[in-house]
Short mmCIF file of C-alpha atoms in Angstrom, two decimals:
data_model
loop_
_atom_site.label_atom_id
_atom_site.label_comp_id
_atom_site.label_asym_id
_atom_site.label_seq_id
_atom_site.Cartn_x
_atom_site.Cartn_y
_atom_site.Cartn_z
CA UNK A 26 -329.32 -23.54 72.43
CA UNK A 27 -332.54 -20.96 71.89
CA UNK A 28 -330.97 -18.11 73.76
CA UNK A 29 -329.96 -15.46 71.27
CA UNK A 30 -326.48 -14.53 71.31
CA UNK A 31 -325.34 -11.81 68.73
CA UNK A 32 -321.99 -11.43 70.05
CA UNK A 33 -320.96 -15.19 69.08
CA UNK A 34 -319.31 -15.39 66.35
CA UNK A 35 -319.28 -19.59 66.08
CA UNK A 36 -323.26 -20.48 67.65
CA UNK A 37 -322.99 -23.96 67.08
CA UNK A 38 -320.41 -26.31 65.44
CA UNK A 39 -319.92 -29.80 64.60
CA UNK A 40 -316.76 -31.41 63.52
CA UNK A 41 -315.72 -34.44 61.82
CA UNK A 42 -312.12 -35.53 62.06
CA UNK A 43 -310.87 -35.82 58.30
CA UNK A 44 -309.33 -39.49 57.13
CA UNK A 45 -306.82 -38.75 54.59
CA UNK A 46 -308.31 -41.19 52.27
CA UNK A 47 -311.83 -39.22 52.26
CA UNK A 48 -310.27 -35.77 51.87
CA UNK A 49 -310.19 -33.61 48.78
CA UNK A 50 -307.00 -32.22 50.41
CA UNK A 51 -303.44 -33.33 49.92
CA UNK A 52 -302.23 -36.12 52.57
CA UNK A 53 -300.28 -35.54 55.53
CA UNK A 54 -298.47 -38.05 57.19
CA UNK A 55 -300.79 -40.40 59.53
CA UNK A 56 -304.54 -41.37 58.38
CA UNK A 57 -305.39 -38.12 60.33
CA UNK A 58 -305.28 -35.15 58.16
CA UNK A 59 -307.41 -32.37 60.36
CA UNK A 60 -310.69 -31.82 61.11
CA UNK A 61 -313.78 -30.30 59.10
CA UNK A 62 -316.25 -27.99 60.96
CA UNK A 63 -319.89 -27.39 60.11
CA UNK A 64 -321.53 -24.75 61.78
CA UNK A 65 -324.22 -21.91 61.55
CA UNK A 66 -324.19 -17.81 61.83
CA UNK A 67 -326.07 -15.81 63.84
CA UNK A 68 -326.69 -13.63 60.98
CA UNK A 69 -327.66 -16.29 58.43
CA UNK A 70 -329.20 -19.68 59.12
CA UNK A 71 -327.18 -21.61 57.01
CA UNK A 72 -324.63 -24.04 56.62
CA UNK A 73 -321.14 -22.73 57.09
CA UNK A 74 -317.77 -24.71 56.87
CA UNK A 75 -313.99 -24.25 58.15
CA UNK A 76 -311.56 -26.72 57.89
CA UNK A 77 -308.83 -27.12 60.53
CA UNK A 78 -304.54 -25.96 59.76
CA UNK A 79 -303.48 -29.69 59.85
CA UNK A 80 -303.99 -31.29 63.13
CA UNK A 81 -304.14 -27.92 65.24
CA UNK A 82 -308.05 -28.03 66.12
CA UNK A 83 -307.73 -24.42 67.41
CA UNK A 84 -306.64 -22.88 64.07
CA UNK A 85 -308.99 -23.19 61.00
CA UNK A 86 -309.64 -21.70 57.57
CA UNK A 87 -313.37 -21.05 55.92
CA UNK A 88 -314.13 -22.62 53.31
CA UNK A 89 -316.23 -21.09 50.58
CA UNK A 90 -315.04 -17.52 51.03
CA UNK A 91 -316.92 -18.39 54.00
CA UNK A 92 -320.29 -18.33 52.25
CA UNK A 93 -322.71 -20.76 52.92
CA UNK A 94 -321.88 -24.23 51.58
CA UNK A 95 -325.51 -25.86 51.78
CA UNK A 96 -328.83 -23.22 52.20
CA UNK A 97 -331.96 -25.20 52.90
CA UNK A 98 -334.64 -25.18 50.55
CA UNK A 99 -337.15 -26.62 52.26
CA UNK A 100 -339.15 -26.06 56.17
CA UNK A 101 -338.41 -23.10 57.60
CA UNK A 102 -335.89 -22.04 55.71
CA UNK A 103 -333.51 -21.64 58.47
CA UNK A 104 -330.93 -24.35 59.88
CA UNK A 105 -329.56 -24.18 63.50
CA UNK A 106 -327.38 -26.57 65.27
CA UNK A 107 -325.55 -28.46 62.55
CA UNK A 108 -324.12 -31.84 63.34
CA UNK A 109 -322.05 -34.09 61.03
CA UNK A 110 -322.74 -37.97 61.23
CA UNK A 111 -320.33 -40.59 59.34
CA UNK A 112 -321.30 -43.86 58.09
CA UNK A 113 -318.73 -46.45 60.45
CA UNK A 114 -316.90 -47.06 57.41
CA UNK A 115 -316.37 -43.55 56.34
CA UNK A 116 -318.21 -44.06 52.91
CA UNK A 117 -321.28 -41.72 53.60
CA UNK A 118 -322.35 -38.83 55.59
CA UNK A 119 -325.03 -36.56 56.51
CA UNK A 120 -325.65 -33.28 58.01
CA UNK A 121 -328.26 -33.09 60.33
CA UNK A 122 -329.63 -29.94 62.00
CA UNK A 123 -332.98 -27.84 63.35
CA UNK A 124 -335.20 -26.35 61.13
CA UNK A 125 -335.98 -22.96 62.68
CA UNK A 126 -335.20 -19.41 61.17
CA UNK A 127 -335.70 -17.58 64.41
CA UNK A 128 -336.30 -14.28 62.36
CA UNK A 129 -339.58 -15.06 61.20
CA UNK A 130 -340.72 -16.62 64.74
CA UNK A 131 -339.77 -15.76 68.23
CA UNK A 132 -338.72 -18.38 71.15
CA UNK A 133 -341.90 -18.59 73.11
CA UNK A 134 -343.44 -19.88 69.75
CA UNK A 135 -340.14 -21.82 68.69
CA UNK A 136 -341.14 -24.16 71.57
CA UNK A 137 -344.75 -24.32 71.31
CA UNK A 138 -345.15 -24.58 67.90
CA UNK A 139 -341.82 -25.31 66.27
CA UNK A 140 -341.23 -27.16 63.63
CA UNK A 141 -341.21 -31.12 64.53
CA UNK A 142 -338.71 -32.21 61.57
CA UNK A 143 -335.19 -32.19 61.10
CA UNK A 144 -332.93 -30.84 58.49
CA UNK A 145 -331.13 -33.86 56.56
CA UNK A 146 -328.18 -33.41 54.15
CA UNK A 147 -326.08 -36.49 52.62
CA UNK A 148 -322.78 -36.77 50.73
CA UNK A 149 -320.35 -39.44 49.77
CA UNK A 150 -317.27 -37.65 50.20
CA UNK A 151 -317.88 -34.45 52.19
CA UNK A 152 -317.67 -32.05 48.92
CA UNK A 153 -320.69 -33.18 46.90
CA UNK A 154 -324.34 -32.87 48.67
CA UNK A 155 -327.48 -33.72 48.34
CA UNK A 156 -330.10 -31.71 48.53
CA UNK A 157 -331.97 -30.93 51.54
CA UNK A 158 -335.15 -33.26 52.56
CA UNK A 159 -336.99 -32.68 56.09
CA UNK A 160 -337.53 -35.68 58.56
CA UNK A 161 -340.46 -35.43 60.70
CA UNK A 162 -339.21 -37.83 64.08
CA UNK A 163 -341.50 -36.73 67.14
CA UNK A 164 -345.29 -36.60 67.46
CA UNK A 165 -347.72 -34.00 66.86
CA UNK A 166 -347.91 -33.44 71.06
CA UNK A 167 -343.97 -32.38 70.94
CA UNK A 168 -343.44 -28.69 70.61
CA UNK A 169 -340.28 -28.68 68.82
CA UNK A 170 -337.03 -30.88 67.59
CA UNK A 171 -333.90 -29.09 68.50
CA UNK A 172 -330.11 -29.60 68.48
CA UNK A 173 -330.47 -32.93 66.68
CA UNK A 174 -327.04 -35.22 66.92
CA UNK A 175 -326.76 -38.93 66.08
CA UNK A 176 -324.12 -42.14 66.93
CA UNK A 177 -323.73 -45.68 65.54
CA UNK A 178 -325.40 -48.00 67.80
CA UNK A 179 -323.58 -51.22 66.79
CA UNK A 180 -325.56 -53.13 69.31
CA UNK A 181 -328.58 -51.96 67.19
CA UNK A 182 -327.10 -51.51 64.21
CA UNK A 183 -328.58 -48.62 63.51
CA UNK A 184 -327.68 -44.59 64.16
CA UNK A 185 -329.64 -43.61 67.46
CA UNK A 186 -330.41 -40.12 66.71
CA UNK A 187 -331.36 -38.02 69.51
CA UNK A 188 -332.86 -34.42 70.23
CA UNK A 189 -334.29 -32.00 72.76
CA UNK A 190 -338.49 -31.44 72.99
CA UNK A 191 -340.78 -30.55 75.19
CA UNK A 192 -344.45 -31.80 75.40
CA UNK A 193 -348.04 -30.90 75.63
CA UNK A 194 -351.36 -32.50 76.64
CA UNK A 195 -352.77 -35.07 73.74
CA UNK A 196 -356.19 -32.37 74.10
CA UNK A 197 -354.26 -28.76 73.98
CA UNK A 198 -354.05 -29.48 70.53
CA UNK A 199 -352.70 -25.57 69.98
CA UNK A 200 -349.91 -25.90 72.89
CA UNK A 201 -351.16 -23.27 74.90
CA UNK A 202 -351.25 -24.71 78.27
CA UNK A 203 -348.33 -26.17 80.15
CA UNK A 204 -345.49 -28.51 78.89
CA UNK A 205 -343.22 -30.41 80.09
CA UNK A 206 -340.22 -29.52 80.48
CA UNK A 207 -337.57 -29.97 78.01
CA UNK A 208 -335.95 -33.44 77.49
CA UNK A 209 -334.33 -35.16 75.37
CA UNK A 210 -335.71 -37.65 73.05
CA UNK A 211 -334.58 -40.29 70.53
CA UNK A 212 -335.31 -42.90 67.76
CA UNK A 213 -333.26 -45.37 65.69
CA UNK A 214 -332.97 -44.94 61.58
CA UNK A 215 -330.75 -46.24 59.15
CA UNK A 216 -331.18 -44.15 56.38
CA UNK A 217 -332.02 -40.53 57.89
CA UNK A 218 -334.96 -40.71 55.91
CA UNK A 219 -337.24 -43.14 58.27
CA UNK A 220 -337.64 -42.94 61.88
CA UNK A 221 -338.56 -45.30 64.37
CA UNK A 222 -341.20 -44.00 67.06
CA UNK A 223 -339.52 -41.41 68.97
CA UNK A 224 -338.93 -42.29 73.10
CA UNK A 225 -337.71 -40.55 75.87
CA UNK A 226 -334.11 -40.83 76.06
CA UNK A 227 -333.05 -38.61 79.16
CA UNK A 228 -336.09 -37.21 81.51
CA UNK A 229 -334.82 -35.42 84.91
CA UNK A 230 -337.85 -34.09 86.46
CA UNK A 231 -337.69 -30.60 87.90
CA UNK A 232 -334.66 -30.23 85.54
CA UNK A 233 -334.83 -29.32 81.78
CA UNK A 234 -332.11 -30.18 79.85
CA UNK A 235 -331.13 -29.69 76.55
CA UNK A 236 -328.11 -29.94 73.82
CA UNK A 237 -326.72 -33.03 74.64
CA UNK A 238 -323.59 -34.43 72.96
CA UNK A 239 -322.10 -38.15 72.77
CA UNK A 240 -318.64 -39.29 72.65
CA UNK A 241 -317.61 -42.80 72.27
CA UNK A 242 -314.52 -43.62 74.37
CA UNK A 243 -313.53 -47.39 74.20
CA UNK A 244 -316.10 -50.32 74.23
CA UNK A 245 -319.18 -49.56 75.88
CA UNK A 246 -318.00 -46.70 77.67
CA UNK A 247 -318.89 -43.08 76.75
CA UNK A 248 -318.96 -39.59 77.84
CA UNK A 249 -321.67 -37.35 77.02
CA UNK A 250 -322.21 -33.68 78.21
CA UNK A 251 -325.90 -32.13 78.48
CA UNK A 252 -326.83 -28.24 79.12
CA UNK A 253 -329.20 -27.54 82.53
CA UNK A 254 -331.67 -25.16 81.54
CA UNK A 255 -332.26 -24.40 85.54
CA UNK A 256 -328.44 -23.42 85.81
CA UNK A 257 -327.51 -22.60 82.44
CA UNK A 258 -323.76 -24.51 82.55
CA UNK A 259 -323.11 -27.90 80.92
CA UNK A 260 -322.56 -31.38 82.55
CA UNK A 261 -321.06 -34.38 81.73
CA UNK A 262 -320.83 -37.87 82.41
CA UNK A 263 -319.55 -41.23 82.15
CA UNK A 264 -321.09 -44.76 80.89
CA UNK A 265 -319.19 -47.62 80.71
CA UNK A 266 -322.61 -49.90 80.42
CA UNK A 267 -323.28 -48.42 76.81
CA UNK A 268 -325.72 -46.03 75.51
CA UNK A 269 -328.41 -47.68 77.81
CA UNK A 270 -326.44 -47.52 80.60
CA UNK A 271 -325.66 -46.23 83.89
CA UNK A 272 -324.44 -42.52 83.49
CA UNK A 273 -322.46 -41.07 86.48
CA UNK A 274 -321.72 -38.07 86.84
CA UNK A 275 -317.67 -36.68 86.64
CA UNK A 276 -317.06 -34.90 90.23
CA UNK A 277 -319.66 -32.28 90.30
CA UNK A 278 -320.53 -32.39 86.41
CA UNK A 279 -320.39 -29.50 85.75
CA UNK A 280 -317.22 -28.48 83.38
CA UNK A 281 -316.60 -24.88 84.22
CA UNK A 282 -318.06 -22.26 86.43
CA UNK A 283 -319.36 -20.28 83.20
CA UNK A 284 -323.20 -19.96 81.28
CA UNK A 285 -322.51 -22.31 78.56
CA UNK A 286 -324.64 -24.62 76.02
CA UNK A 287 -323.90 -25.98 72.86
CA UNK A 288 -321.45 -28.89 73.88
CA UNK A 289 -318.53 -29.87 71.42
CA UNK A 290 -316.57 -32.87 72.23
CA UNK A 291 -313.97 -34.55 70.39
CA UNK A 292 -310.96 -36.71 69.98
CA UNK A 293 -307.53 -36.06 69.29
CA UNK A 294 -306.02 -36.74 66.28
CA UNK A 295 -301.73 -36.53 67.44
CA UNK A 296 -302.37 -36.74 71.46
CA UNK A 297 -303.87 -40.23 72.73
CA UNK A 298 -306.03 -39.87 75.06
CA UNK A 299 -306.61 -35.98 74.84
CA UNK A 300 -310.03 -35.27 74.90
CA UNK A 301 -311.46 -31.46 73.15
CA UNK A 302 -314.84 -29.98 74.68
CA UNK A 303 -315.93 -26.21 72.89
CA UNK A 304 -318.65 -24.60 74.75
CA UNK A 305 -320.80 -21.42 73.43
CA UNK A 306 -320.48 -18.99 76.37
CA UNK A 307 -323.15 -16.35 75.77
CA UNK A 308 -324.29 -15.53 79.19
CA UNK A 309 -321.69 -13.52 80.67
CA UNK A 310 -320.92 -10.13 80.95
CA UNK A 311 -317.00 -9.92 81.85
CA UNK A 312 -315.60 -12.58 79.36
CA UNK A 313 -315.96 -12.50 76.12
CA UNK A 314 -318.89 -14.52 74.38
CA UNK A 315 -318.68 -17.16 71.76
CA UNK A 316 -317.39 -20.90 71.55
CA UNK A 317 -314.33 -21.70 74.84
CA UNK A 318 -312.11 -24.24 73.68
CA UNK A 319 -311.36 -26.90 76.60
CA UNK A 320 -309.52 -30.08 76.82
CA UNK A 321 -308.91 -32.91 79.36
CA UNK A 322 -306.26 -35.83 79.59
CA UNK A 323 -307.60 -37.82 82.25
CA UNK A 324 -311.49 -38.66 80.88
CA UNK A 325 -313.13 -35.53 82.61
CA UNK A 326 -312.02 -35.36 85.89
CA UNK A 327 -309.80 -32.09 84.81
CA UNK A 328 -310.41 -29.69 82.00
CA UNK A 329 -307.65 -27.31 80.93
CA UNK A 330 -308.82 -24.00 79.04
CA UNK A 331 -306.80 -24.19 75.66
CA UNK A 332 -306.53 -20.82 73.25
CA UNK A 333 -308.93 -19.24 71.30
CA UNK A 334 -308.16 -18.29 67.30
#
């Protein structure tokens, strides 16, 4: 997630599949009309949007004149990592994303003393937002909140939102010394506006790990994908205990051979069953670098490299 990578075009994206009765967009045929992207720039923190040709996720138009459709006003000034949550009727949504602007920082600091809040956006419809507010969810011993993402918990009922940080002693009050190393972290809110007290979520010691993603499969059973900051390629595995669960890992876990973070997983909206994973590959020097479209019909165990637009 913090490695810089100015030759991607796409750093980070979210995506929300679009129900024809919440889009501003004339009606196909089906209740699935597309899907709507949020993402950020490289060359301006902001919030940028593309929406998808129909149901082709791999072919999309911007939106805006692709200008920024929401520019924070608040923190840093500077939004990374955009993720788009949706109420589990459909009837309200929020944007949800790190408050860094790199440009005035540098990494080393980013994760010492970064900022500990996230950015929150909400709308009704996915047209009309609010403005921006900052959440603080992790402690003052945390030295950042990155990648932020968030899923109903129904058991809960309550979104469990979730994040990567690293930690410092209680007494190096100006995170000089040693952290931890990077993990992710979580807390349960119903509003985006208060947080319960943040908890570990996903510790693997000897093994920092950040930019983890959660997709809901059937009851109880999920897939999620997390980057290994030791190897630098994404995971994934499989729950069928919950959120709380066991997690397994798929075959090796690892989904290609490539330097990859900033999972992107998704359903279908015309193939049952098809699954859609987007990784940012920014590490390597004989492919070309940006977001690697992916998909699997059996779960995981196979991934199939689909075409770039």
């Amino acid at each position: 997630m913090y490695n810089p990578t100015p030759l991607a075009t796409l750093l980070v994206y979210s995506l929300l599949v679009l129900l024809a009765q919440a889009s501003p967009y004339p009606r196909q045929s089906g209740d699935l009309v597309g899907y709507f992207f949020v993402h950020f720039y490289d060359r301006e923190a902001s919030i940028f949007a593309h929406l998808s040709n129909g149901n082709d996720p791999l072919s999309h138009q911007t939106l805006n004149s692709d200008n920024a459709i929401l520019v924070p006003t608040s923190g840093t000034g500077g939004v990374r990592d955009p993720f788009l949550v949706s109420s589990p009727e459909k009837s309200k949504f929020w944007i949800i994303g790190t408050d860094l602007l790199i440009d005035d920082t540098n990494w080393d600091a980013a994760t010492r003393t970064g900022s500990r809040s996230l950015y929150v956006w909400e709308s009704d419809d996915l047209v009309n937002w609010s403005s921006d507010w900052l959440a603080e969810v992790v402690g003052e011993t945390a030295g950042m909140a990155w990648a932020p993402e968030a899923i109903w918990d129904a058991d809960a009922g309550q979104y469990l939102v979730y994040w990567s940080s690293r930690f410092y002693d209680a007494d190096d009050t100006a995170h000089t010394g040693t952290a931890t190393e990077d993990r992710i972290v979580s807390a349960y809110t119903s509003d985006f506006r208060t947080f319960t007290e943040a908890t570990d979520y996903i510790v693997i010691p000897g093994t920092p790990i950040i930019d983890l993603t959660i997709l809901p499969l059937s009851d109880g059973e999920y897939l999620r994908f997390i980057k290994n900051e030791t190897d630098l390629r994404v995971w994934s595995e499989r729950s069928s205990g919950g959120l709380f669960g066991t997690w397994t890992k798929i075959g090796d876990g690892y989904v290609n051979p490539y330097v990859t973070e900033g999972p992107l997983a998704f359903h279908d909206n015309e193939v049952e069953g098809r699954i859609h994973l987007w990784l940012d590959e920014y590490g390597s020097d004989t492919r070309v670098y940006g977001y690697v479209p992916q998909y699997t019909d059996d779960g995981g165990v196979t991934w199939v490299n689909g075409d770039r637009n």
